CSV table of C-alpha atoms and ligand atoms in Angstrom, one decimal:
chain,number,residue,atom,x,y,z
A,1,UNK,CA,-6.1,-3.7,5.4
A,2,UNK,CA,-7.2,-1.0,7.8
A,3,UNK,CA,-4.9,-0.9,10.8
A,4,UNK,CA,-6.4,-1.2,14.3
A,5,UNK,CA,-7.5,1.9,16.1
A,6,UNK,CA,-8.1,4.1,13.1
A,7,UNK,CA,-11.8,4.6,12.3
A,8,UNK,CA,-12.6,1.1,13.3
A,9,UNK,CA,-15.1,1.6,16.1
A,10,UNK,CA,-18.4,1.5,14.2
A,11,UNK,CA,-20.0,-0.7,11.5
A,12,UNK,CA,-20.6,2.5,9.4
A,13,UNK,CA,-16.9,3.5,9.4
A,14,UNK,CA,-15.8,-0.1,8.7
A,15,UNK,CA,-18.3,-0.1,5.8
A,16,UNK,CA,-16.8,3.2,4.4
A,17,UNK,CA,-13.3,1.7,4.6
A,18,UNK,CA,-14.4,-1.5,2.8
A,19,UNK,CA,-16.0,0.6,0.1
A,20,UNK,CA,-12.8,2.6,-0.2
A,21,UNK,CA,-11.0,-0.5,-1.3
A,22,UNK,CA,-9.5,-2.1,1.8
A,23,UNK,CA,-9.1,-5.9,1.5
A,24,UNK,CA,-9.9,-6.4,5.1
A,25,UNK,CA,-10.6,-4.2,8.1
A,26,UNK,CA,-9.2,-4.4,11.7
A,27,UNK,CA,-11.4,-2.9,14.3
A,28,UNK,CA,-10.3,-0.7,17.2
A,29,UNK,CA,-8.9,-2.8,20.0
A,30,UNK,CA,-11.7,-4.0,22.3
A,31,UNK,CA,-11.6,-5.4,25.8
A,32,UNK,CA,-14.0,-7.0,28.2
A,33,UNK,CA,-15.2,-3.8,29.9
A,34,UNK,CA,-15.7,-0.3,28.5
A,35,UNK,CA,-12.8,2.2,28.9
A,36,UNK,CA,-12.9,5.9,28.5
A,37,UNK,CA,-9.2,6.2,27.6
A,38,UNK,CA,-6.9,9.1,28.6
A,39,UNK,CA,-7.5,12.8,28.9
A,40,UNK,CA,-6.6,15.0,26.0
A,41,UNK,CA,-4.3,15.7,24.3
A,42,UNK,CA,-4.3,12.1,23.0
A,43,UNK,CA,-2.9,12.7,19.5
A,44,UNK,CA,-0.2,15.2,18.6
A,45,UNK,CA,1.7,15.8,15.5
A,46,UNK,CA,5.5,15.9,15.9
A,47,UNK,CA,7.9,17.0,13.3
A,48,UNK,CA,8.7,13.4,12.3
A,49,UNK,CA,5.4,11.5,12.9
A,50,UNK,CA,2.2,11.1,14.8
A,51,UNK,CA,2.2,10.5,18.5
A,52,UNK,CA,-0.8,9.0,20.3
A,53,UNK,CA,-1.8,7.8,23.7
A,54,UNK,CA,-5.5,7.2,23.4
A,55,UNK,CA,-5.5,4.7,26.4
A,56,UNK,CA,-7.6,2.1,24.5
A,57,UNK,CA,-11.0,3.8,24.7
A,58,UNK,CA,-13.7,1.3,23.6
A,59,UNK,CA,-17.2,0.4,24.6
A,60,UNK,CA,-16.3,-3.2,25.7
A,61,UNK,CA,-17.0,-6.4,23.7
A,62,UNK,CA,-20.6,-6.8,24.9
A,63,UNK,CA,-21.6,-3.5,23.4
A,64,UNK,CA,-19.2,-3.7,20.4
A,65,UNK,CA,-20.6,-7.1,19.4
A,66,UNK,CA,-23.6,-5.3,17.9
A,67,UNK,CA,-21.2,-3.3,15.6
A,68,UNK,CA,-19.4,-6.5,14.5
A,69,UNK,CA,-22.8,-8.2,13.7
A,70,UNK,CA,-23.9,-5.1,11.7
A,71,UNK,CA,-20.6,-5.0,9.9
A,72,UNK,CA,-20.8,-8.5,8.6
A,73,UNK,CA,-22.4,-7.3,5.3
A,74,UNK,CA,-19.6,-4.9,4.4
A,75,UNK,CA,-18.1,-7.2,1.8
A,76,UNK,CA,-14.6,-7.8,3.3
A,77,UNK,CA,-13.3,-9.8,6.3
A,78,UNK,CA,-13.6,-8.1,9.7
A,79,UNK,CA,-10.6,-8.8,11.9
A,80,UNK,CA,-11.5,-7.9,15.5
A,81,UNK,CA,-8.6,-6.5,17.5
A,82,UNK,CA,-8.7,-7.9,21.1
A,83,UNK,CA,-6.9,-7.0,24.3
A,84,UNK,CA,-7.2,-8.2,27.9
A,85,UNK,CA,-5.6,-7.7,31.3
A,86,UNK,CA,-5.2,-11.5,31.7
A,87,UNK,CA,-5.1,-14.7,29.7
A,88,UNK,CA,-8.7,-15.4,30.7
A,89,UNK,CA,-9.8,-11.9,29.5
A,90,UNK,CA,-8.2,-12.3,26.1
A,91,UNK,CA,-10.0,-15.6,25.8
A,92,UNK,CA,-13.4,-14.3,26.8
A,93,UNK,CA,-13.2,-11.2,24.5
A,94,UNK,CA,-12.0,-13.4,21.6
A,95,UNK,CA,-14.8,-15.8,22.1
A,96,UNK,CA,-17.4,-13.1,22.1
A,97,UNK,CA,-15.8,-11.5,19.0
A,98,UNK,CA,-16.0,-14.8,17.2
A,99,UNK,CA,-19.6,-15.3,18.2
A,100,UNK,CA,-20.4,-11.9,16.8
A,101,UNK,CA,-18.9,-12.7,13.4
A,102,UNK,CA,-15.2,-11.9,13.4
A,103,UNK,CA,-13.5,-13.5,10.4
A,104,UNK,CA,-10.2,-13.4,12.4
A,105,UNK,CA,-8.8,-12.1,15.6
A,106,UNK,CA,-5.8,-9.8,16.1
A,107,UNK,CA,-4.4,-10.0,19.6
A,108,UNK,CA,-3.1,-6.6,20.7
A,109,UNK,CA,-0.1,-7.5,22.9
A,110,UNK,CA,1.7,-4.4,21.9
A,111,UNK,CA,-0.1,-1.2,23.0
A,112,UNK,CA,2.8,0.8,24.5
A,113,UNK,CA,1.0,3.1,26.9
A,114,UNK,CA,-1.6,1.1,28.9
A,115,UNK,CA,-0.3,-0.7,32.1
A,116,UNK,CA,-0.8,-4.4,32.7
A,117,UNK,CA,-1.8,-5.2,29.1
A,118,UNK,CA,-0.4,-4.5,25.6
A,119,UNK,CA,3.3,-4.5,25.3
A,120,UNK,CA,3.7,-5.6,29.0
A,121,UNK,CA,2.3,-8.9,27.7
A,122,UNK,CA,4.0,-8.8,24.3
A,123,UNK,CA,7.4,-8.2,25.8
A,124,UNK,CA,7.2,-11.3,27.9
A,125,UNK,CA,7.6,-14.2,25.5
A,126,UNK,CA,6.2,-16.8,28.0
A,127,UNK,CA,3.1,-14.8,28.7
A,128,UNK,CA,2.7,-14.0,25.0
A,129,UNK,CA,2.8,-17.6,24.1
A,130,UNK,CA,0.3,-18.5,26.9
A,131,UNK,CA,-2.2,-15.9,25.6
A,132,UNK,CA,-2.0,-17.1,22.0
A,133,UNK,CA,-2.2,-20.8,23.0
A,134,UNK,CA,-5.3,-20.1,25.2
A,135,UNK,CA,-7.1,-18.1,22.6
A,136,UNK,CA,-6.3,-20.7,19.9
A,137,UNK,CA,-7.7,-23.5,22.2
A,138,UNK,CA,-11.0,-21.7,22.6
A,139,UNK,CA,-11.6,-20.2,19.2
A,140,UNK,CA,-11.7,-21.5,15.6
A,141,UNK,CA,-10.9,-18.4,13.6
A,142,UNK,CA,-7.4,-17.4,12.5
A,143,UNK,CA,-5.5,-15.6,15.2
A,144,UNK,CA,-3.0,-12.8,14.3
A,145,UNK,CA,-0.6,-11.5,16.9
A,146,UNK,CA,0.3,-7.8,16.7
A,147,UNK,CA,3.9,-7.4,17.9
A,148,UNK,CA,5.6,-4.5,19.7
A,149,UNK,CA,8.8,-3.0,18.3
A,150,UNK,CA,9.7,-1.9,21.8
A,151,UNK,CA,11.9,-5.0,22.5
A,152,UNK,CA,15.5,-5.9,21.9
A,153,UNK,CA,14.7,-8.8,19.6
A,154,UNK,CA,11.3,-8.9,17.9
A,155,UNK,CA,12.0,-12.3,16.3
A,156,UNK,CA,11.9,-13.9,19.8
A,157,UNK,CA,8.3,-12.5,20.2
A,158,UNK,CA,7.3,-13.7,16.7
A,159,UNK,CA,8.7,-17.1,17.6
A,160,UNK,CA,6.7,-17.2,20.8
A,161,UNK,CA,3.5,-16.2,18.9
A,162,UNK,CA,4.2,-19.0,16.4
A,163,UNK,CA,4.9,-21.5,19.2
A,164,UNK,CA,1.5,-20.6,20.7
A,165,UNK,CA,-0.2,-21.4,17.5
A,166,UNK,CA,-0.6,-17.9,15.8
A,167,UNK,CA,-1.7,-18.0,12.2
A,168,UNK,CA,0.1,-14.8,11.4
A,169,UNK,CA,1.9,-12.0,13.1
A,170,UNK,CA,1.4,-8.3,12.5
A,171,UNK,CA,4.5,-6.1,12.7
A,172,UNK,CA,4.4,-3.5,14.2
A,173,UNK,CA,2.5,-1.4,16.7
A,174,UNK,CA,3.7,2.1,17.6
A,175,UNK,CA,7.1,3.0,18.9
A,176,UNK,CA,7.2,4.3,22.5
A,177,UNK,CA,7.8,8.0,22.4
A,178,UNK,CA,7.0,11.4,23.9
A,179,UNK,CA,6.8,15.1,23.0
A,180,UNK,CA,7.8,18.1,25.2
A,181,UNK,CA,6.6,21.7,24.8
A,182,UNK,CA,9.7,23.9,25.2
A,183,UNK,CA,7.6,26.9,26.4
A,184,UNK,CA,5.9,25.2,29.3
A,185,UNK,CA,8.5,22.4,29.8
A,186,UNK,CA,5.6,20.0,30.1
A,187,UNK,CA,5.1,16.8,28.3
A,188,UNK,CA,2.5,17.3,25.6
A,189,UNK,CA,0.3,14.1,25.8
A,190,UNK,CA,-2.2,13.8,28.6
A,191,UNK,CA,-0.6,10.4,29.4
A,192,UNK,CA,2.9,11.8,28.9
A,193,UNK,CA,4.1,8.7,27.1
A,194,UNK,CA,2.6,7.5,23.8
A,195,UNK,CA,3.4,5.7,20.6
A,196,UNK,CA,4.9,7.1,17.4
A,197,UNK,CA,3.4,6.1,14.0
A,198,UNK,CA,3.5,7.2,10.4
A,199,UNK,CA,6.4,7.6,8.0
A,200,UNK,CA,8.8,8.1,10.9
A,201,UNK,CA,8.6,4.4,11.8
A,202,UNK,CA,8.5,2.9,8.4
A,203,UNK,CA,12.2,1.9,8.3
A,204,UNK,CA,11.8,0.3,11.8
A,205,UNK,CA,8.8,-1.6,10.7
A,206,UNK,CA,10.5,-2.8,7.5
A,207,UNK,CA,13.4,-4.0,9.5
A,208,UNK,CA,11.1,-5.9,11.8
A,209,UNK,CA,9.2,-7.6,8.9
A,210,UNK,CA,12.5,-8.5,7.2
A,211,UNK,CA,13.9,-10.1,10.4
A,212,UNK,CA,10.7,-12.0,11.3
A,213,UNK,CA,10.2,-13.3,7.7
A,214,UNK,CA,13.7,-14.9,7.9
A,215,UNK,CA,13.0,-16.8,11.1
A,216,UNK,CA,9.3,-17.8,11.3
A,217,UNK,CA,7.0,-19.7,9.0
A,218,UNK,CA,3.7,-18.0,9.6
A,219,UNK,CA,2.7,-15.1,7.3
A,220,UNK,CA,3.8,-11.6,8.4
A,221,UNK,CA,1.4,-8.6,8.0
A,222,UNK,CA,3.4,-5.4,7.6
A,223,UNK,CA,2.3,-2.2,9.4
A,224,UNK,CA,4.0,1.1,10.2
A,225,UNK,CA,4.3,4.1,7.9
A,226,UNK,CA,2.6,2.6,4.8
A,227,UNK,CA,1.5,5.8,3.0
A,228,UNK,CA,1.5,4.8,-0.7
A,229,UNK,CA,1.9,1.8,-3.1
A,230,UNK,CA,5.7,2.0,-3.0
A,231,UNK,CA,5.7,1.6,0.8
A,232,UNK,CA,3.3,-1.4,0.4
A,233,UNK,CA,5.6,-3.0,-2.2
A,234,UNK,CA,8.7,-2.5,0.0
A,235,UNK,CA,6.9,-4.3,2.9
A,236,UNK,CA,6.1,-7.2,0.6
A,237,UNK,CA,9.6,-7.4,-0.7
A,238,UNK,CA,10.8,-7.5,2.9
A,239,UNK,CA,8.4,-10.5,3.5
A,240,UNK,CA,4.9,-9.1,4.3
A,241,UNK,CA,2.0,-11.1,2.8
A,242,UNK,CA,-0.3,-8.1,3.4
A,243,UNK,CA,0.0,-4.6,4.7
A,244,UNK,CA,-2.1,-2.4,7.1
A,245,UNK,CA,-2.6,1.3,6.7
A,246,UNK,CA,-3.3,3.6,9.7
A,247,UNK,CA,-1.9,7.1,10.1
A,248,UNK,CA,-1.8,7.8,6.3
A,249,UNK,CA,-5.6,8.0,6.3
A,250,UNK,CA,-5.4,11.2,8.4
A,251,UNK,CA,-3.3,12.8,5.7
A,252,UNK,CA,-4.5,11.2,2.5
A,253,UNK,CA,-8.1,10.3,3.2
A,254,UNK,CA,-9.7,7.0,2.4
A,255,UNK,CA,-8.6,7.3,-1.2
A,256,UNK,CA,-5.3,6.0,0.0
A,257,UNK,CA,-6.6,2.4,-0.2
A,258,UNK,CA,-7.6,2.5,-3.9
A,259,UNK,CA,-4.4,4.4,-4.8
A,260,UNK,CA,-2.3,1.8,-3.1
A,261,UNK,CA,-4.2,-1.1,-4.8
A,262,UNK,CA,-3.8,0.6,-8.2
A,263,UNK,CA,-0.1,1.3,-7.6
A,264,UNK,CA,0.6,-2.3,-6.7
A,265,UNK,CA,-1.2,-3.6,-9.8
A,266,UNK,CA,0.8,-1.2,-12.0
A,267,UNK,CA,4.1,-2.2,-10.4
A,268,UNK,CA,3.3,-5.9,-10.9
A,269,UNK,CA,2.4,-5.3,-14.5
A,270,UNK,CA,5.5,-3.3,-15.3
A,271,UNK,CA,7.8,-5.8,-13.6
A,272,UNK,CA,5.9,-8.8,-15.2
A,273,UNK,CA,4.8,-10.5,-12.0
A,274,UNK,CA,1.5,-12.3,-12.2
A,275,UNK,CA,0.7,-11.9,-8.5
A,276,UNK,CA,1.8,-10.2,-5.3
A,277,UNK,CA,2.8,-13.7,-4.1
A,278,UNK,CA,5.7,-13.4,-6.5
A,279,UNK,CA,7.2,-10.4,-4.7
A,280,UNK,CA,6.7,-11.5,-1.0
A,281,UNK,CA,10.2,-11.8,0.5
A,282,UNK,CA,11.9,-11.1,-2.8
A,283,UNK,CA,14.5,-8.9,-1.2
A,284,UNK,CA,15.8,-11.9,0.7
A,285,UNK,CA,16.8,-13.5,-2.5
A,286,UNK,CA,18.5,-10.5,-4.0
B,1,LIG,C1,-4.7,7.1,16.9
B,1,LIG,C2,-4.2,5.7,16.9
B,1,LIG,C3,-4.9,4.7,17.6
B,1,LIG,C4,-4.4,3.4,17.6
B,1,LIG,N1,-5.1,2.4,18.2
B,1,LIG,C5,-4.7,1.1,18.2
B,1,LIG,C6,-5.4,0.1,18.8
B,1,LIG,O1,-6.5,0.3,19.3
B,1,LIG,N2,-4.9,-1.2,18.7
B,1,LIG,C7,-3.8,-1.5,18.0
B,1,LIG,O2,-3.4,-2.7,18.0
B,1,LIG,N3,-3.1,-0.5,17.4
B,1,LIG,C8,-3.5,0.8,17.5
B,1,LIG,N4,-2.8,1.7,16.8
B,1,LIG,C9,-1.5,1.4,16.1
B,1,LIG,C10,-1.8,1.2,14.6
B,1,LIG,O3,-2.7,0.1,14.4
B,1,LIG,C11,-0.5,0.9,13.9
B,1,LIG,O4,0.1,-0.3,14.4
B,1,LIG,C12,0.5,2.0,14.0
B,1,LIG,O5,-0.1,3.3,14.0
B,1,LIG,C13,1.5,2.0,12.8
B,1,LIG,O6,0.9,2.1,11.6
B,1,LIG,P1,0.7,3.5,10.8
B,1,LIG,O7,2.1,4.1,10.7
B,1,LIG,O8,0.2,3.1,9.4
B,1,LIG,O9,-0.3,4.3,11.6
B,1,LIG,C14,-3.2,3.1,16.8
B,1,LIG,C15,-2.6,4.1,16.1
B,1,LIG,C16,-3.0,5.4,16.1
B,1,LIG,C17,-2.3,6.4,15.4
């Protein structure tokens, strides 16, 4: 799957990603009202990963509904990433997304750099559970919950999502981080604090998937540093039923989807497994 926030803001880009071989696409996170996001720099390359603080720029669900409607023909499920500043806002945006044609909803309760939403909700297990429960009560599509790694125990958050009725959890969003310019002594990002992604966080994401798989029953979607088929396989061995790809697109282009698919197929054939289902969680049994 395409991960939220990367090229997922128009029906045309979603179509290109579907054509490139993604099994499903997750849109940019969308809220009730339009947001411009933060001043630049919003994305910087560090020596170990990619750091971003976009500030959730998006046109708002009323405008974005048109893109969702237009994207319905792209040939793969569209998962709309939703955020809100309250339980009610989450519900309202989710309902509009469903009406527009979302195949599933992914609740962004894990953005690490916007106040009063994102990880401020995802770090509070009671609030997290309340958001999921409310969205589940008002929508009929599957609800995925995107978890933050910026907590002491991510399993408790996964459990809260499951208790609220989540159909799956996505692990993980970015890891809270910053960059400093030694010459100017200033913090590099416009927002100062951002979230780290890419290969730097793969081992953290793998650990989160591994721990969650052991403790919850709902499927886990792995996300964080998946750059090639081997990464995807490792996430499945840790317990992921599917994986999402974000930052790698910037370095490898959209070809990354087809190359991951082919690599997984070759791996299964070499190892004699009929399906990816046979490798999900296999490392727990070794
Ligand atoms: C530029 C950028 C924008 C992002 N925007 C969102 C977003 O809107 N919603 C969200 O849930 N995650 C967002 N993310 C997080 C990614 O979906 C993903 O969880 C994270 O980058 C780890 O995966 P990766 O290493 O494959 O990029 C964003 C990441 C990047 C790099």
